[in-house]
């Protein structure tokens, strides 16, 4: 079970990598430092193959401590409608970032959800992971539940067929009808890209009016029962699945 509140994770890493990342020496030279007994972890002489967590362990080289680095945190927010996906807004509108301020660290949104959409929105302070996740080659699936008005049966071939936005072709989408009611119903729409208001614009091209849009999954990370406006920290396993 997950709690909604503060938390972050940090991963133990080989001492050679830590020394290299701190600018002390190369990884190869770090092995020589360790073998010579010049590296200590929590007052104990280190050995080749040892790992440490700079958040909880004290690592020294010739008595000089390696600087601690900021924890890496990934979290998911159930963004409500009416919030913009920015760190600040010149128009004074409510931002999704305000809802995760109590995570205790400076984080930023990964991707976007427009003002009138709700659902899963990722935040992190991991710059490398952000670049990887947003790169087109990563092709992370994003699933949306879309409440629409219009003829869904007629719209399906359009939504799943060749489509263009701004003169550029879209990658094929996976679309299925989840529920029919009255003049419309609910669609599941799965895409890999993240063009501006892509799902809404796709539906417009198919003759559908979007009444509500909710992102329920990104990669292997599902929104689940997370309450609207709440957030939780992703587990190490979830982050690994997301970035693999």
mmCIF file of N, CA and C in Angstrom, residues 119 131 163 190:
data_model
loop_
_atom_site.group_PDB
_atom_site.id
_atom_site.type_symbol
_atom_site.label_atom_id
_atom_site.label_comp_id
_atom_site.label_asym_id
_atom_site.label_seq_id
_atom_site.Cartn_x
_atom_site.Cartn_y
_atom_site.Cartn_z
ATOM 1 N N UNK A 119 -5.845 13.560 -14.530
ATOM 2 C CA UNK A 119 -5.250 12.232 -14.529
ATOM 3 C C UNK A 119 -3.780 12.223 -14.180
ATOM 4 N N UNK A 131 14.803 13.576 -19.937
ATOM 5 C CA UNK A 131 15.190 13.606 -21.350
ATOM 6 C C UNK A 131 14.919 12.262 -22.014
ATOM 7 N N UNK A 163 -3.659 9.586 -39.730
ATOM 8 C CA UNK A 163 -4.072 10.937 -39.354
ATOM 9 C C UNK A 163 -2.870 11.864 -39.388
ATOM 10 N N UNK A 190 -4.970 4.985 -26.805
ATOM 11 C CA UNK A 190 -3.566 4.769 -26.461
ATOM 12 C C UNK A 190 -2.692 5.336 -27.572
#
